[in-house]
Coordinates of C-alpha atoms and ligand atoms in Angstrom, one line a residue:
M1 CA 10.2 -0.6 25.7
S2 CA 9.9 1.9 28.5
D3 CA 13.0 2.6 30.5
K4 CA 11.3 1.1 33.6
R5 CA 10.3 -2.2 31.8
Q6 CA 13.9 -2.4 30.5
R7 CA 15.4 -1.9 33.9
A8 CA 13.1 -4.6 35.3
R9 CA 15.0 -7.1 33.2
V10 CA 18.4 -6.3 34.6
Q11 CA 19.3 -9.1 37.0
G12 CA 21.9 -7.4 39.2
S13 CA 23.7 -4.2 39.7
W14 CA 27.2 -2.9 39.5
A15 CA 29.1 -2.7 42.7
K16 CA 30.0 0.6 44.3
Q17 CA 33.5 1.8 43.6
L18 CA 36.1 0.2 45.9
P19 CA 37.6 2.2 48.7
K20 CA 40.7 4.2 47.7
H21 CA 43.3 2.0 49.5
S22 CA 42.1 -1.2 47.9
R23 CA 42.0 0.4 44.4
Q24 CA 45.6 1.5 44.9
T25 CA 46.8 -2.0 45.7
G26 CA 44.4 -3.7 43.2
A27 CA 42.9 -5.8 46.0
V28 CA 39.2 -6.9 45.5
S29 CA 37.1 -7.6 48.6
N30 CA 35.8 -11.0 47.6
N31 CA 38.9 -12.2 45.7
Q32 CA 36.7 -13.0 42.6
Q33 CA 38.1 -10.3 40.4
P34 CA 41.6 -10.3 38.8
K35 CA 44.1 -8.2 40.6
S36 CA 45.4 -5.2 38.7
A37 CA 47.3 -2.0 39.3
N38 CA 45.6 1.2 38.3
P39 CA 46.6 2.7 35.8
A40 CA 47.8 -0.7 34.4
T41 CA 49.9 -1.5 31.4
V42 CA 47.7 -3.6 29.2
S43 CA 48.5 -5.0 25.7
W44 CA 45.6 -5.2 23.2
G45 CA 48.0 -6.4 20.4
C46 CA 48.7 -2.9 19.1
G47 CA 51.6 -1.8 21.3
S48 CA 51.6 -1.3 25.0
Q49 CA 49.4 1.5 26.3
K50 CA 48.6 2.8 29.8
T51 CA 44.9 2.1 30.2
P52 CA 43.0 2.9 33.4
Q53 CA 41.4 -0.3 34.7
T54 CA 38.0 -0.3 36.5
T55 CA 37.0 -3.1 38.8
F56 CA 33.4 -4.4 39.0
E57 CA 31.7 -6.8 41.3
F58 CA 28.4 -8.4 40.5
N59 CA 25.8 -8.3 43.3
Q60 CA 22.9 -10.7 43.3
P61 CA 19.6 -8.8 43.4
T62 CA 18.0 -8.8 46.9
K63 CA 14.4 -8.8 45.6
P64 CA 13.0 -11.4 43.1
V65 CA 13.1 -10.1 39.6
R66 CA 9.7 -9.1 38.3
Y67 CA 8.7 -9.6 34.6
A68 CA 5.9 -8.1 32.7
P69 CA 3.6 -10.8 31.3
P70 CA 4.1 -11.5 27.6
E71 CA 1.6 -9.6 25.3
K72 CA -1.1 -11.9 24.0
V73 CA -2.3 -11.7 20.4
I74 CA -5.9 -12.5 19.3
E75 CA -6.1 -13.4 15.6
H76 CA -9.4 -15.1 14.9
H77 CA -9.9 -16.7 11.5
F78 CA -13.6 -16.3 11.0
A79 CA -13.3 -17.4 7.4
L80 CA -12.3 -20.9 8.5
D81 CA -15.4 -21.8 10.6
R82 CA -17.8 -18.9 10.2
Q83 CA -17.9 -18.7 14.0
A84 CA -17.4 -15.6 16.1
G85 CA -14.4 -15.7 18.4
D86 CA -15.5 -15.2 22.0
Y87 CA -12.9 -14.3 24.6
E88 CA -13.2 -13.8 28.4
I89 CA -10.1 -11.6 28.8
S90 CA -10.4 -11.3 32.6
H91 CA -12.6 -12.2 35.5
G92 CA -12.1 -9.3 37.8
P93 CA -11.8 -7.1 39.7
S94 CA -15.1 -5.5 38.4
G95 CA -16.6 -8.5 36.7
V96 CA -16.0 -10.6 33.5
S97 CA -14.5 -8.6 30.6
R98 CA -15.7 -10.1 27.3
L99 CA -14.7 -9.6 23.6
R100 CA -16.3 -11.0 20.5
L101 CA -14.4 -10.8 17.3
L102 CA -15.8 -11.2 13.8
P103 CA -13.3 -10.7 11.0
G104 CA -15.3 -10.8 7.7
F105 CA -18.5 -9.5 9.3
L106 CA -18.7 -7.5 6.0
P107 CA -17.7 -9.3 2.9
S108 CA -14.6 -7.7 1.3
E109 CA -16.3 -6.2 -1.8
E110 CA -19.2 -4.7 0.2
A111 CA -16.7 -3.3 2.7
D112 CA -14.7 -1.7 -0.2
W113 CA -17.6 0.4 -1.6
M114 CA -18.8 1.3 1.9
F115 CA -15.4 2.5 2.9
S116 CA -15.1 4.8 -0.2
K117 CA -18.6 6.1 0.3
L118 CA -18.1 6.9 4.0
L119 CA -14.7 8.5 3.3
A120 CA -16.2 10.8 0.7
E121 CA -19.6 11.6 2.3
L122 CA -19.2 11.8 6.1
P123 CA -18.7 15.3 7.6
W124 CA -15.1 14.6 9.0
S125 CA -13.5 17.3 11.1
Q126 CA -10.6 17.6 13.6
K127 CA -11.8 18.0 17.2
T128 CA -10.1 20.2 19.7
N129 CA -9.7 18.6 23.2
Y130 CA -8.3 19.9 26.5
R131 CA -5.7 18.5 28.9
Q132 CA -5.0 20.4 32.1
G133 CA -6.6 23.5 30.5
E134 CA -4.4 23.3 27.3
A135 CA -6.1 22.8 23.9
Y136 CA -4.8 20.2 21.5
E137 CA -6.0 18.8 18.2
E138 CA -6.9 15.1 18.1
P139 CA -4.6 13.1 15.9
R140 CA -7.4 11.8 13.7
L141 CA -10.7 13.1 12.2
T142 CA -14.1 12.3 13.7
C143 CA -17.9 12.8 13.4
W144 CA -20.8 12.0 15.7
Y145 CA -24.3 10.7 15.2
G146 CA -27.0 10.6 17.9
E147 CA -29.9 12.5 19.4
L148 CA -27.7 13.5 22.3
P149 CA -24.3 15.3 22.5
Y150 CA -21.2 13.4 23.5
T151 CA -18.5 14.9 25.8
Y152 CA -15.0 13.5 26.3
A153 CA -11.7 15.1 27.0
W154 CA -13.4 18.3 28.1
S155 CA -14.9 18.9 24.6
T156 CA -18.4 18.2 23.3
M157 CA -19.6 16.8 20.0
A158 CA -23.0 18.3 19.2
A159 CA -26.1 16.1 18.8
N160 CA -26.5 15.1 15.1
P161 CA -29.7 13.1 14.4
Q162 CA -29.2 13.2 10.6
W163 CA -27.8 9.7 10.2
H164 CA -26.2 8.9 6.8
P165 CA -28.4 6.2 5.2
L166 CA -25.5 3.7 5.0
L167 CA -24.9 4.1 8.7
V168 CA -28.5 3.3 9.4
T169 CA -28.1 0.1 7.5
L170 CA -24.9 -0.8 9.3
R171 CA -26.4 0.0 12.7
E172 CA -29.3 -2.4 12.0
A173 CA -26.8 -5.2 10.9
V174 CA -24.7 -4.7 14.1
E175 CA -27.8 -4.6 16.3
Q176 CA -29.1 -7.8 14.8
L177 CA -25.8 -9.6 15.4
S178 CA -25.2 -8.3 18.9
G179 CA -28.7 -8.3 20.2
C180 CA -28.0 -4.8 21.6
S181 CA -29.5 -1.5 20.5
F182 CA -27.3 1.5 19.8
N183 CA -28.6 5.1 19.6
S184 CA -25.2 6.8 18.8
L185 CA -22.1 6.4 16.7
L186 CA -18.6 7.9 17.0
C187 CA -16.8 7.7 13.6
N188 CA -13.0 7.8 13.5
L189 CA -10.9 8.4 10.4
Y190 CA -7.2 7.5 10.7
R191 CA -5.8 9.2 7.6
D192 CA -2.5 7.3 7.7
G193 CA -0.2 5.5 10.2
H194 CA 0.5 8.7 12.0
D195 CA -3.1 9.1 13.2
S196 CA -3.9 7.4 16.5
I197 CA -6.1 7.3 19.6
G198 CA -4.3 7.1 23.0
W199 CA -5.0 4.9 26.0
H200 CA -8.5 5.4 27.4
S201 CA -11.6 3.5 28.5
D202 CA -15.1 4.3 27.1
D203 CA -16.4 4.8 30.6
E204 CA -18.1 8.2 30.6
A205 CA -21.1 8.2 32.9
S206 CA -23.4 8.9 29.9
L207 CA -22.5 5.3 28.6
G208 CA -23.9 3.7 31.7
A209 CA -22.5 0.8 33.7
E210 CA -20.9 -2.1 31.7
P211 CA -21.6 -0.7 28.3
T212 CA -21.5 -2.9 25.2
I213 CA -19.6 -1.1 22.4
A214 CA -19.5 -2.4 18.8
S215 CA -16.6 -1.3 16.7
L216 CA -16.6 -1.9 13.0
S217 CA -13.3 -1.4 11.0
L218 CA -13.0 -0.5 7.3
G219 CA -9.8 0.2 5.3
D220 CA -6.2 -0.6 6.3
T221 CA -5.5 -2.9 9.2
R222 CA -4.5 -1.3 12.5
V223 CA -3.5 -2.9 15.8
F224 CA -6.1 -2.4 18.6
S225 CA -4.3 -2.8 21.9
L226 CA -5.7 -3.4 25.4
R227 CA -3.9 -3.1 28.7
K228 CA -5.4 -4.1 32.1
Q229 CA -5.9 -1.5 34.7
P230 CA -3.2 -1.9 37.4
P231 CA -4.4 -2.7 41.0
L232 CA -4.6 0.3 43.4
E233 CA -1.3 -0.6 45.1
E234 CA 0.6 0.0 41.8
N235 CA -0.3 3.7 41.9
G236 CA -1.2 3.9 38.2
D237 CA 2.0 2.1 37.1
Y238 CA 1.2 0.0 34.0
T239 CA 4.7 -1.7 33.8
Y240 CA 3.5 -5.2 34.8
V241 CA -0.1 -5.3 33.5
E242 CA -1.5 -7.8 31.0
R243 CA -1.6 -6.7 27.4
I244 CA -3.5 -7.9 24.4
R245 CA -3.1 -6.9 20.7
I246 CA -5.8 -7.5 18.0
P247 CA -5.1 -6.6 14.4
L248 CA -8.5 -5.2 13.1
G249 CA -8.8 -5.6 9.4
H250 CA -11.2 -4.5 6.7
G251 CA -14.8 -5.5 7.5
T252 CA -14.0 -6.8 11.1
L253 CA -16.5 -6.3 13.9
L254 CA -15.3 -6.2 17.5
L255 CA -17.7 -6.2 20.5
M256 CA -16.5 -5.1 23.9
A257 CA -18.8 -6.0 26.8
G258 CA -19.1 -6.7 30.5
A259 CA -16.4 -5.1 32.6
T260 CA -14.0 -4.3 29.6
Q261 CA -14.4 -0.5 30.1
D262 CA -13.9 -0.8 33.9
D263 CA -10.9 -3.1 34.0
W264 CA -9.1 -2.4 30.7
Q265 CA -7.9 0.5 28.6
H266 CA -7.5 0.4 24.8
Q267 CA -5.7 2.4 22.1
V268 CA -4.7 2.4 18.4
A269 CA -1.1 3.5 18.5
K270 CA 0.8 5.5 15.8
E271 CA 2.7 3.3 13.4
Y272 CA 6.0 4.2 11.7
H273 CA 5.6 2.4 8.5
D274 CA 3.1 3.2 5.7
R275 CA -0.6 2.7 6.5
G276 CA -3.5 3.7 4.3
P277 CA -6.6 5.3 5.6
R278 CA -8.9 3.4 8.1
I279 CA -12.4 4.2 9.3
N280 CA -13.6 2.9 12.6
L281 CA -17.3 3.1 13.6
T282 CA -18.0 2.7 17.3
F283 CA -21.7 2.2 18.0
R284 CA -22.7 3.1 21.5
N285 CA -25.8 3.6 23.6
I286 CA -25.8 7.1 25.3
H287 CA -28.1 8.1 28.2
A288 CA -29.1 11.6 29.1
E289 CA -27.0 12.9 32.0
P290 CA -28.9 14.1 35.0
E291 CA -29.5 17.8 35.4
G292 CA -26.5 19.6 37.0
Y293 CA -24.2 16.7 36.0
R294 CA -20.9 17.7 34.5
P295 CA -20.8 16.4 30.9
G296 CA -18.0 13.9 30.2
T297 CA -17.6 12.7 33.8
K298 CA -15.8 9.4 34.0
L299 CA -17.2 6.5 36.1
R300 CA -13.7 6.0 37.4
F301 CA -10.4 7.7 37.0
T302 CA -8.6 6.8 33.7
A303 CA -6.0 8.5 31.5
K304 CA -7.2 11.2 29.2
Q305 CA -7.7 10.7 25.5
P306 CA -5.1 12.4 23.3
Ligands
AKG1 O1 -10.2 2.9 16.1 C1 -10.5 2.0 17.0 O2 -10.4 0.8 16.7 C2 -10.7 2.4 18.4 C3 -11.6 3.6 18.5 C4 -11.8 4.0 20.0 O3 -11.1 3.5 20.9 C5 -12.9 4.9 20.4 O4 -13.5 5.5 19.5 O5 -13.1 5.1 21.6

């Protein structure tokens, strides 16, 4: 828990130290505290010791205490009813943010061999990104498919129209289910629990307004977290925003649509217990950026991807 969130739970504050004359006499301004000389002779059952005594006074907070809303968890059991789970996670400020969750989109045995094949056969590499001019390696491996290049975090993935045949099949299955068409795919490989992707929105101008993004997970389960963008008056402070966590398991498809990329950020955080490898395929529809347009421009300001 961040220091600020923790502080938000404290319901009062310690009083200032008493003026010197009242400390000497042991007097307490509101008469609620026991009187004591300082230093006092106090017995703790192991002989008598001179122990300095400090006097505290509890002040009621002047402002109402503010709590962060409890994190919600979405766990949809597709196997029970064979229905997708549809969630409207917010209705503003930009519009309706929608998620559709389909655990078991790929049956487990098919997902097993697809995972092994993609792990072995995709051209995985570690991308170098830039933050305030400083280079850093992404804490995961990636590869890109699409007729157009894709730029984020000041670094470009070159166009790669040579789709792996299995990815072509998966793209068709995802398109049929979602009713959307996708011309590009960002593949992420989290080698273990230490690999991650930080808070960000998929809101590059090249994705267009209100993009639908289809995210297919294979391999070990990892927690996909969302947090709401704070209102302007919070000055970028996420302490009190709504949060959602969704465990994404082997063969699960997640669709993000509507205003999700405008009003929310998402991440897959590092984990500190053992995790096996996980592949995540995010199908997207990329548009050519207009001439003279700086690649990777965001539609709005958001945190950078690590
Ligand atoms: O691995 C995931 O589930 C999320 C990937 C992601 O956020 C992205 O590729 O932008």
